[in-house]
């Protein structure tokens, strides 16, 4: 050791020794002291703890002492500088508004250092969507696309005064000119409260100055959108602020997710420290290209590239106009100004910042619409007179333009020598950023440079110019000015702007469609405008000899490291068959040339996801073209088509090219004919249906899982897909001409999985009003179900819609064999009374009424059975004595049902409330003959829905169902029914085993989202290829056998539960529940058994680890009051839990001892069956008639004539037939939104099913 010196001073007044070694290494104790090394360097030593301390040299170089665990990469000057100095974990870039070496923040593990600094109740919060689909905010986060993902959203606000929520990043270091922040944002006005003019914007805060850098369009949709914030060169430390300004709004309607900082680091030193030839070394390290030298931008970050620029004429407008002349013949004028002078309170006015300083106080030239009206829509300014140039020494001008908002019509650079002509142009709005432009001028005459802007009459926006640099070749001239010849004014448009490029010839010789981007027109290619802001751009190549023309990617002057982009003018609207076709080539020697894609920019919805993309190469030679056709589909608003490309390396040997661009069948009123109309089995496309491009995701044709032939195609939405985002996917029919009568839409569907969402059928009229015709949700088993949906008679043109509402995230929705038939649907087998009464009619002294919880007041069920909400409907009769006197009767009668030789099972739910509500009796009434009692009850059953069922054997005689109520003179009493269903197999006896081979028997999934989030679902190993399931069921011991299961996928949160509910069971001294369960040792799922009485649960069993394949459990149940059994599955992080062969023996315990010898099933459950007498009477009276009927029906079944109820009776003449099956009764989980005409409204409706019904199970 060398010298040992005492501390000069310590913070806590304790003295520490600081020892310097011969090598200059300091060994300091904790505390603060002066330390002097052998070589007389002086250091501060600041203790962090006993082992770790700061060492700061006198010349302010700061580093960590070797005693620290994190070493030099964690020093403050290296924090949050967009460079990973800690190579192992990028620890110096954690919680910088991003985290780690990908410089991203998805908010899954935290807020990444972002903090809410709102000054009022309106604020930002890190949050999840929640288990239930909310009526405001995103339906999921963007990153995971599920309810469990995290995002930043605003709170609700209802102050009446404008409030601002502010989200602030940590302090970041200096950024490069290419720095940009890509993010996903969400804007939706769920409460129709108006978004306001500035619901979301971003600003940069430096010291006391705040600069606006991003202002998205204040349009709203319920979906995540992508945006890029161009931060640019910020020479000092800074913070980013995300602001939302509203006076009223609902929670989550403004949200942010998936942030990514791109290309923000300043140039880094290269290995070896040497810069390549033709580059300039920066003093702080790193290198820049020669094209970046003296271009008006500090690319080095220390000014090196802008220092030695002798001869260049630079004007940043900070001190004046630099000889630029703002006088103009137009009454619209350019002005020299700053953002501070324009406004600092309205984020939509001005460019937000200048280019030279990236500051709110910096100056620039600006033009926009003034408050007073103007006669002209253009403004120009000009340079002084300049000397002639030549091709070897051209005058080069660099400038930076800001073209923001709909007012920006474009910018043109003209040369005025002996005439005036354009040499450069950039059309339209480019976004909220400064874009570099380079112009070369060669002329043999003295000349002036004219810069002209076109301004449109819209609500906001404008054009700014800053940082103009003229090369030394642009020399001032003393020659006399001559009056140049003015160019001819452009030809007046032949039609209105909204008819230009609308895919319809409105002018002579199709002049209005000639420059819209379609190469089949002589000037069509000129319709493509390069809107690139980066170092690559699109150029139009025209060969005057061969007349060949194509677009290709070349180097461009822009600073940003973004894709080359070229756009059409505003097109459309377009129809469902609209298609873009073109040839493309990515050629050269490298294995990977680059990427090419097509996307749509919607005038209302903004930038939409890619329609098509290609990556790699098409070949080596230049002539190796490929052809493609890209469906564009219906676009309700005007839109632009965009080619985007990025070459790995732009060189003469590598090319990205596009030619032969053509639009076909795009007019909005063009609908191609379909041989089958709306009837479609999807084997050869979508027939008369098309994807709605204004929704969030598409339906997909899937091979190998269909209803038609089992191995064909069906139309599917995989809700479990990790790529799905947003709330809904819609399939629309071609417009339908109104007919003379109602129609019936039949189809087969699947709703499979524990957390699927809803499938809706809607009717859409010409005015955009939507009506729900049919809906199902929740788990329906991995099998096809048939549905018949009545389509009411329409007086005007309409469309039909299949809609998947992704309220869940783990399941699959599919449709197949769709048929639209003329005439009414057959009598429904399941009626929920949600939108109509299914043909039921009321007879008697007091009418049966179609009601819900909102409309009944205090006398009636608060919620229906179907939905368990106040919005759900049922049929109810008021049995108060002043409505239905004692002994008075009223009947609800169904339409006539076709008789069958099979025994069928009637299921229904009833509600009897109040003291002495009267009696409810259910009859089967043959068309001819005496009616037979099926069920009867006359007691107040409490405020609960109860289940009733009965077998019906009609022996081929047509019949009706009667619900008869007889009054008992009560007060505030009622009787209601709901969810009447007829199943094509006999009812099971109470206590019999449910093998799950024909459905879920009397067990049902709980529908109340406050009790559970998931559903048990029915499947088999053979049918399921997505989830982890048992290798076989217990009943059959094969892959074909069925079971109930609850998987543990990552699409839903761990510990969410699914409840399986039994019917109401009577008080018992001993009832045995038996079931078989499957749960691997590796699974952390849980299974519990509960007894529920009066809303209170009592746990009976918790299943721990299981050994072997299936294990049987016997549970004795005792209860002094009526109860239900709950089988609860709790989802883990892995594995599966499954159930099979469930049975309960009422009044008999698990030792097979009779415990309740006098117990009878309650009248409300399985109490009725058709008496044998009706069958005997019918057989005695009409044996021969019955046999004849049977024979005739058999013959009809073998040779069915065309009829309204047959799928073959489609008005479209479909060339296939639908298979039918025996249904099972599956309860639904549905949420109905109050506004039925809202695009996301969901409702529950009736499920009509044909009389002859067979079950088909398809993988």
mmCIF file with all atom_site columns, C-alpha atoms in Angstrom, residues 773-919:
data_model
loop_
_atom_site.group_PDB
_atom_site.id
_atom_site.type_symbol
_atom_site.label_atom_id
_atom_site.label_alt_id
_atom_site.label_comp_id
_atom_site.label_asym_id
_atom_site.label_entity_id
_atom_site.label_seq_id
_atom_site.pdbx_PDB_ins_code
_atom_site.Cartn_x
_atom_site.Cartn_y
_atom_site.Cartn_z
_atom_site.occupancy
_atom_site.B_iso_or_equiv
_atom_site.pdbx_formal_charge
_atom_site.auth_seq_id
_atom_site.auth_comp_id
_atom_site.auth_asym_id
_atom_site.auth_atom_id
_atom_site.pdbx_PDB_model_num
ATOM 1   C CA . UNK A 1 773 ? -82.045  -11.614 -34.015 1.00 0.00 ? 773 UNK A CA 1
ATOM 2   C CA . UNK A 1 774 ? -80.243  -14.459 -32.233 1.00 0.00 ? 774 UNK A CA 1
ATOM 3   C CA . UNK A 1 775 ? -77.345  -14.905 -29.842 1.00 0.00 ? 775 UNK A CA 1
ATOM 4   C CA . UNK A 1 776 ? -75.601  -17.626 -27.864 1.00 0.00 ? 776 UNK A CA 1
ATOM 5   C CA . UNK A 1 777 ? -72.593  -17.544 -25.615 1.00 0.00 ? 777 UNK A CA 1
ATOM 6   C CA . UNK A 1 778 ? -70.690  -19.662 -23.136 1.00 0.00 ? 778 UNK A CA 1
ATOM 7   C CA . UNK A 1 779 ? -69.670  -23.309 -23.449 1.00 0.00 ? 779 UNK A CA 1
ATOM 8   C CA . UNK A 1 780 ? -71.811  -25.426 -25.783 1.00 0.00 ? 780 UNK A CA 1
ATOM 9   C CA . UNK A 1 781 ? -69.501  -28.393 -26.190 1.00 0.00 ? 781 UNK A CA 1
ATOM 10  C CA . UNK A 1 782 ? -67.163  -29.438 -28.961 1.00 0.00 ? 782 UNK A CA 1
ATOM 11  C CA . UNK A 1 783 ? -69.944  -30.391 -31.340 1.00 0.00 ? 783 UNK A CA 1
ATOM 12  C CA . UNK A 1 784 ? -72.103  -28.850 -34.018 1.00 0.00 ? 784 UNK A CA 1
ATOM 13  C CA . UNK A 1 785 ? -75.500  -27.406 -33.099 1.00 0.00 ? 785 UNK A CA 1
ATOM 14  C CA . UNK A 1 786 ? -78.202  -26.396 -35.533 1.00 0.00 ? 786 UNK A CA 1
ATOM 15  C CA . UNK A 1 787 ? -79.993  -23.059 -35.223 1.00 0.00 ? 787 UNK A CA 1
ATOM 16  C CA . UNK A 1 788 ? -82.923  -21.531 -37.077 1.00 0.00 ? 788 UNK A CA 1
ATOM 17  C CA . UNK A 1 789 ? -83.135  -17.747 -36.832 1.00 0.00 ? 789 UNK A CA 1
ATOM 18  C CA . UNK A 1 790 ? -86.355  -15.967 -37.922 1.00 0.00 ? 790 UNK A CA 1
ATOM 19  C CA . UNK A 1 791 ? -85.691  -12.953 -40.166 1.00 0.00 ? 791 UNK A CA 1
ATOM 20  C CA . UNK A 1 792 ? -88.615  -10.514 -39.911 1.00 0.00 ? 792 UNK A CA 1
ATOM 21  C CA . UNK A 1 793 ? -90.237  -9.162  -43.060 1.00 0.00 ? 793 UNK A CA 1
ATOM 22  C CA . UNK A 1 794 ? -88.401  -6.001  -44.162 1.00 0.00 ? 794 UNK A CA 1
ATOM 23  C CA . UNK A 1 795 ? -89.721  -3.092  -46.202 1.00 0.00 ? 795 UNK A CA 1
ATOM 24  C CA . UNK A 1 796 ? -86.301  -1.766  -47.220 1.00 0.00 ? 796 UNK A CA 1
ATOM 25  C CA . UNK A 1 797 ? -82.989  -3.288  -48.294 1.00 0.00 ? 797 UNK A CA 1
ATOM 26  C CA . UNK A 1 798 ? -81.116  -4.974  -45.446 1.00 0.00 ? 798 UNK A CA 1
ATOM 27  C CA . UNK A 1 799 ? -78.117  -7.087  -44.564 1.00 0.00 ? 799 UNK A CA 1
ATOM 28  C CA . UNK A 1 800 ? -77.609  -10.006 -42.207 1.00 0.00 ? 800 UNK A CA 1
ATOM 29  C CA . UNK A 1 801 ? -74.584  -10.282 -39.967 1.00 0.00 ? 801 UNK A CA 1
ATOM 30  C CA . UNK A 1 802 ? -72.753  -12.996 -38.039 1.00 0.00 ? 802 UNK A CA 1
ATOM 31  C CA . UNK A 1 803 ? -70.828  -11.339 -35.219 1.00 0.00 ? 803 UNK A CA 1
ATOM 32  C CA . UNK A 1 804 ? -68.397  -12.793 -32.695 1.00 0.00 ? 804 UNK A CA 1
ATOM 33  C CA . UNK A 1 805 ? -68.107  -10.635 -29.587 1.00 0.00 ? 805 UNK A CA 1
ATOM 34  C CA . UNK A 1 806 ? -64.844  -11.549 -27.890 1.00 0.00 ? 806 UNK A CA 1
ATOM 35  C CA . UNK A 1 807 ? -65.869  -11.031 -24.286 1.00 0.00 ? 807 UNK A CA 1
ATOM 36  C CA . UNK A 1 808 ? -63.874  -14.162 -23.495 1.00 0.00 ? 808 UNK A CA 1
ATOM 37  C CA . UNK A 1 809 ? -60.381  -15.167 -24.591 1.00 0.00 ? 809 UNK A CA 1
ATOM 38  C CA . UNK A 1 810 ? -60.238  -18.956 -24.580 1.00 0.00 ? 810 UNK A CA 1
ATOM 39  C CA . UNK A 1 811 ? -62.391  -20.827 -27.062 1.00 0.00 ? 811 UNK A CA 1
ATOM 40  C CA . UNK A 1 812 ? -63.485  -21.267 -30.658 1.00 0.00 ? 812 UNK A CA 1
ATOM 41  C CA . UNK A 1 813 ? -66.549  -20.037 -32.556 1.00 0.00 ? 813 UNK A CA 1
ATOM 42  C CA . UNK A 1 814 ? -67.448  -21.641 -35.876 1.00 0.00 ? 814 UNK A CA 1
ATOM 43  C CA . UNK A 1 815 ? -70.326  -21.615 -38.381 1.00 0.00 ? 815 UNK A CA 1
ATOM 44  C CA . UNK A 1 816 ? -71.099  -23.840 -41.340 1.00 0.00 ? 816 UNK A CA 1
ATOM 45  C CA . UNK A 1 817 ? -73.873  -24.801 -43.775 1.00 0.00 ? 817 UNK A CA 1
ATOM 46  C CA . UNK A 1 818 ? -75.672  -21.485 -43.753 1.00 0.00 ? 818 UNK A CA 1
ATOM 47  C CA . UNK A 1 819 ? -79.048  -21.432 -45.556 1.00 0.00 ? 819 UNK A CA 1
ATOM 48  C CA . UNK A 1 820 ? -81.513  -18.560 -46.015 1.00 0.00 ? 820 UNK A CA 1
ATOM 49  C CA . UNK A 1 821 ? -85.010  -19.960 -46.644 1.00 0.00 ? 821 UNK A CA 1
ATOM 50  C CA . UNK A 1 822 ? -88.216  -18.251 -47.648 1.00 0.00 ? 822 UNK A CA 1
ATOM 51  C CA . UNK A 1 823 ? -90.999  -18.529 -45.079 1.00 0.00 ? 823 UNK A CA 1
ATOM 52  C CA . UNK A 1 824 ? -91.078  -18.856 -41.317 1.00 0.00 ? 824 UNK A CA 1
ATOM 53  C CA . UNK A 1 825 ? -88.822  -21.120 -39.316 1.00 0.00 ? 825 UNK A CA 1
ATOM 54  C CA . UNK A 1 826 ? -90.198  -24.281 -37.757 1.00 0.00 ? 826 UNK A CA 1
ATOM 55  C CA . UNK A 1 827 ? -91.356  -24.178 -34.136 1.00 0.00 ? 827 UNK A CA 1
ATOM 56  C CA . UNK A 1 828 ? -88.318  -23.549 -31.924 1.00 0.00 ? 828 UNK A CA 1
ATOM 57  C CA . UNK A 1 829 ? -87.151  -26.341 -29.670 1.00 0.00 ? 829 UNK A CA 1
ATOM 58  C CA . UNK A 1 830 ? -85.695  -23.825 -27.242 1.00 0.00 ? 830 UNK A CA 1
ATOM 59  C CA . UNK A 1 831 ? -87.348  -20.513 -26.433 1.00 0.00 ? 831 UNK A CA 1
ATOM 60  C CA . UNK A 1 832 ? -85.772  -17.958 -24.111 1.00 0.00 ? 832 UNK A CA 1
ATOM 61  C CA . UNK A 1 833 ? -88.380  -15.229 -24.836 1.00 0.00 ? 833 UNK A CA 1
ATOM 62  C CA . UNK A 1 834 ? -85.585  -12.694 -25.253 1.00 0.00 ? 834 UNK A CA 1
ATOM 63  C CA . UNK A 1 835 ? -86.784  -10.957 -28.427 1.00 0.00 ? 835 UNK A CA 1
ATOM 64  C CA . UNK A 1 836 ? -90.090  -12.605 -29.198 1.00 0.00 ? 836 UNK A CA 1
ATOM 65  C CA . UNK A 1 837 ? -92.705  -14.950 -27.812 1.00 0.00 ? 837 UNK A CA 1
ATOM 66  C CA . UNK A 1 838 ? -91.907  -17.890 -30.154 1.00 0.00 ? 838 UNK A CA 1
ATOM 67  C CA . UNK A 1 839 ? -95.557  -18.133 -31.234 1.00 0.00 ? 839 UNK A CA 1
ATOM 68  C CA . UNK A 1 840 ? -96.919  -18.649 -27.707 1.00 0.00 ? 840 UNK A CA 1
ATOM 69  C CA . UNK A 1 841 ? -100.398 -17.143 -27.179 1.00 0.00 ? 841 UNK A CA 1
ATOM 70  C CA . UNK A 1 842 ? -102.328 -16.149 -24.073 1.00 0.00 ? 842 UNK A CA 1
ATOM 71  C CA . UNK A 1 843 ? -105.925 -17.190 -23.366 1.00 0.00 ? 843 UNK A CA 1
ATOM 72  C CA . UNK A 1 844 ? -107.979 -16.559 -20.226 1.00 0.00 ? 844 UNK A CA 1
ATOM 73  C CA . UNK A 1 845 ? -108.930 -13.991 -17.634 1.00 0.00 ? 845 UNK A CA 1
ATOM 74  C CA . UNK A 1 846 ? -105.514 -12.443 -17.078 1.00 0.00 ? 846 UNK A CA 1
ATOM 75  C CA . UNK A 1 847 ? -103.039 -12.131 -19.939 1.00 0.00 ? 847 UNK A CA 1
ATOM 76  C CA . UNK A 1 848 ? -99.541  -13.584 -19.963 1.00 0.00 ? 848 UNK A CA 1
ATOM 77  C CA . UNK A 1 849 ? -97.127  -10.697 -20.508 1.00 0.00 ? 849 UNK A CA 1
ATOM 78  C CA . UNK A 1 850 ? -93.697  -10.512 -22.122 1.00 0.00 ? 850 UNK A CA 1
ATOM 79  C CA . UNK A 1 851 ? -91.679  -8.819  -19.361 1.00 0.00 ? 851 UNK A CA 1
ATOM 80  C CA . UNK A 1 852 ? -88.238  -8.279  -17.825 1.00 0.00 ? 852 UNK A CA 1
ATOM 81  C CA . UNK A 1 853 ? -86.977  -7.082  -14.456 1.00 0.00 ? 853 UNK A CA 1
ATOM 82  C CA . UNK A 1 854 ? -87.079  -3.432  -15.520 1.00 0.00 ? 854 UNK A CA 1
ATOM 83  C CA . UNK A 1 855 ? -90.754  -3.514  -16.446 1.00 0.00 ? 855 UNK A CA 1
ATOM 84  C CA . UNK A 1 856 ? -92.426  -5.554  -13.677 1.00 0.00 ? 856 UNK A CA 1
ATOM 85  C CA . UNK A 1 857 ? -91.855  -3.248  -10.714 1.00 0.00 ? 857 UNK A CA 1
ATOM 86  C CA . UNK A 1 858 ? -92.149  -4.987  -7.349  1.00 0.00 ? 858 UNK A CA 1
ATOM 87  C CA . UNK A 1 859 ? -94.328  -7.870  -8.510  1.00 0.00 ? 859 UNK A CA 1
ATOM 88  C CA . UNK A 1 860 ? -92.307  -10.190 -10.697 1.00 0.00 ? 860 UNK A CA 1
ATOM 89  C CA . UNK A 1 861 ? -88.884  -11.840 -11.003 1.00 0.00 ? 861 UNK A CA 1
ATOM 90  C CA . UNK A 1 862 ? -86.053  -9.341  -10.640 1.00 0.00 ? 862 UNK A CA 1
ATOM 91  C CA . UNK A 1 863 ? -83.964  -11.236 -13.200 1.00 0.00 ? 863 UNK A CA 1
ATOM 92  C CA . UNK A 1 864 ? -84.766  -13.757 -15.891 1.00 0.00 ? 864 UNK A CA 1
ATOM 93  C CA . UNK A 1 865 ? -83.352  -17.275 -15.895 1.00 0.00 ? 865 UNK A CA 1
ATOM 94  C CA . UNK A 1 866 ? -81.557  -17.089 -19.243 1.00 0.00 ? 866 UNK A CA 1
ATOM 95  C CA . UNK A 1 867 ? -79.280  -14.186 -18.487 1.00 0.00 ? 867 UNK A CA 1
ATOM 96  C CA . UNK A 1 868 ? -79.758  -13.678 -14.773 1.00 0.00 ? 868 UNK A CA 1
ATOM 97  C CA . UNK A 1 869 ? -80.039  -9.936  -15.435 1.00 0.00 ? 869 UNK A CA 1
ATOM 98  C CA . UNK A 1 870 ? -82.802  -7.347  -15.308 1.00 0.00 ? 870 UNK A CA 1
ATOM 99  C CA . UNK A 1 871 ? -82.542  -7.045  -19.082 1.00 0.00 ? 871 UNK A CA 1
ATOM 100 C CA . UNK A 1 872 ? -83.553  -10.651 -19.770 1.00 0.00 ? 872 UNK A CA 1
ATOM 101 C CA . UNK A 1 873 ? -87.152  -11.486 -20.720 1.00 0.00 ? 873 UNK A CA 1
ATOM 102 C CA . UNK A 1 874 ? -89.680  -14.124 -19.624 1.00 0.00 ? 874 UNK A CA 1
ATOM 103 C CA . UNK A 1 875 ? -93.436  -14.732 -19.795 1.00 0.00 ? 875 UNK A CA 1
ATOM 104 C CA . UNK A 1 876 ? -95.371  -13.757 -16.642 1.00 0.00 ? 876 UNK A CA 1
ATOM 105 C CA . UNK A 1 877 ? -98.941  -13.597 -15.415 1.00 0.00 ? 877 UNK A CA 1
ATOM 106 C CA . UNK A 1 878 ? -99.995  -11.343 -12.523 1.00 0.00 ? 878 UNK A CA 1
ATOM 107 C CA . UNK A 1 879 ? -102.032 -13.545 -10.128 1.00 0.00 ? 879 UNK A CA 1
ATOM 108 C CA . UNK A 1 880 ? -103.175 -10.842 -7.709  1.00 0.00 ? 880 UNK A CA 1
ATOM 109 C CA . UNK A 1 881 ? -106.866 -11.322 -6.945  1.00 0.00 ? 881 UNK A CA 1
ATOM 110 C CA . UNK A 1 882 ? -107.879 -8.131  -8.738  1.00 0.00 ? 882 UNK A CA 1
ATOM 111 C CA . UNK A 1 883 ? -106.173 -9.485  -11.887 1.00 0.00 ? 883 UNK A CA 1
ATOM 112 C CA . UNK A 1 884 ? -106.864 -13.209 -11.546 1.00 0.00 ? 884 UNK A CA 1
ATOM 113 C CA . UNK A 1 885 ? -109.537 -13.972 -8.941  1.00 0.00 ? 885 UNK A CA 1
ATOM 114 C CA . UNK A 1 886 ? -109.474 -17.164 -6.922  1.00 0.00 ? 886 UNK A CA 1
ATOM 115 C CA . UNK A 1 887 ? -110.417 -20.022 -9.214  1.00 0.00 ? 887 UNK A CA 1
ATOM 116 C CA . UNK A 1 888 ? -109.901 -17.961 -12.361 1.00 0.00 ? 888 UNK A CA 1
ATOM 117 C CA . UNK A 1 889 ? -107.613 -19.407 -14.983 1.00 0.00 ? 889 UNK A CA 1
ATOM 118 C CA . UNK A 1 890 ? -105.303 -18.268 -17.763 1.00 0.00 ? 890 UNK A CA 1
ATOM 119 C CA . UNK A 1 891 ? -103.361 -20.365 -20.277 1.00 0.00 ? 891 UNK A CA 1
ATOM 120 C CA . UNK A 1 892 ? -100.172 -19.850 -22.274 1.00 0.00 ? 892 UNK A CA 1
ATOM 121 C CA . UNK A 1 893 ? -100.291 -22.141 -25.291 1.00 0.00 ? 893 UNK A CA 1
ATOM 122 C CA . UNK A 1 894 ? -97.526  -23.023 -27.730 1.00 0.00 ? 894 UNK A CA 1
ATOM 123 C CA . UNK A 1 895 ? -97.799  -23.393 -31.512 1.00 0.00 ? 895 UNK A CA 1
ATOM 124 C CA . UNK A 1 896 ? -98.692  -26.854 -32.788 1.00 0.00 ? 896 UNK A CA 1
ATOM 125 C CA . UNK A 1 897 ? -95.765  -29.254 -32.728 1.00 0.00 ? 897 UNK A CA 1
ATOM 126 C CA . UNK A 1 898 ? -95.308  -32.172 -35.058 1.00 0.00 ? 898 UNK A CA 1
ATOM 127 C CA . UNK A 1 899 ? -95.758  -35.540 -33.431 1.00 0.00 ? 899 UNK A CA 1
ATOM 128 C CA . UNK A 1 900 ? -92.962  -38.076 -33.373 1.00 0.00 ? 900 UNK A CA 1
ATOM 129 C CA . UNK A 1 901 ? -92.502  -41.731 -32.492 1.00 0.00 ? 901 UNK A CA 1
ATOM 130 C CA . UNK A 1 902 ? -89.705  -40.833 -30.071 1.00 0.00 ? 902 UNK A CA 1
ATOM 131 C CA . UNK A 1 903 ? -90.103  -39.936 -26.417 1.00 0.00 ? 903 UNK A CA 1
ATOM 132 C CA . UNK A 1 904 ? -88.974  -36.361 -25.885 1.00 0.00 ? 904 UNK A CA 1
ATOM 133 C CA . UNK A 1 905 ? -88.001  -34.436 -22.774 1.00 0.00 ? 905 UNK A CA 1
ATOM 134 C CA . UNK A 1 906 ? -89.597  -31.115 -21.879 1.00 0.00 ? 906 UNK A CA 1
ATOM 135 C CA . UNK A 1 907 ? -87.423  -28.743 -19.821 1.00 0.00 ? 907 UNK A CA 1
ATOM 136 C CA . UNK A 1 908 ? -88.576  -25.387 -18.471 1.00 0.00 ? 908 UNK A CA 1
ATOM 137 C CA . UNK A 1 909 ? -87.926  -22.969 -15.626 1.00 0.00 ? 909 UNK A CA 1
ATOM 138 C CA . UNK A 1 910 ? -90.634  -21.369 -13.506 1.00 0.00 ? 910 UNK A CA 1
ATOM 139 C CA . UNK A 1 911 ? -90.881  -18.666 -10.852 1.00 0.00 ? 911 UNK A CA 1
ATOM 140 C CA . UNK A 1 912 ? -93.747  -18.434 -8.296  1.00 0.00 ? 912 UNK A CA 1
ATOM 141 C CA . UNK A 1 913 ? -93.722  -15.434 -5.970  1.00 0.00 ? 913 UNK A CA 1
ATOM 142 C CA . UNK A 1 914 ? -95.868  -14.103 -3.143  1.00 0.00 ? 914 UNK A CA 1
ATOM 143 C CA . UNK A 1 915 ? -98.256  -15.746 -0.669  1.00 0.00 ? 915 UNK A CA 1
ATOM 144 C CA . UNK A 1 916 ? -100.866 -17.896 -2.414  1.00 0.00 ? 916 UNK A CA 1
ATOM 145 C CA . UNK A 1 917 ? -99.586  -17.287 -5.965  1.00 0.00 ? 917 UNK A CA 1
ATOM 146 C CA . UNK A 1 918 ? -101.923 -19.897 -7.416  1.00 0.00 ? 918 UNK A CA 1
ATOM 147 C CA . UNK A 1 919 ? -101.119 -23.148 -9.173  1.00 0.00 ? 919 UNK A CA 1
#
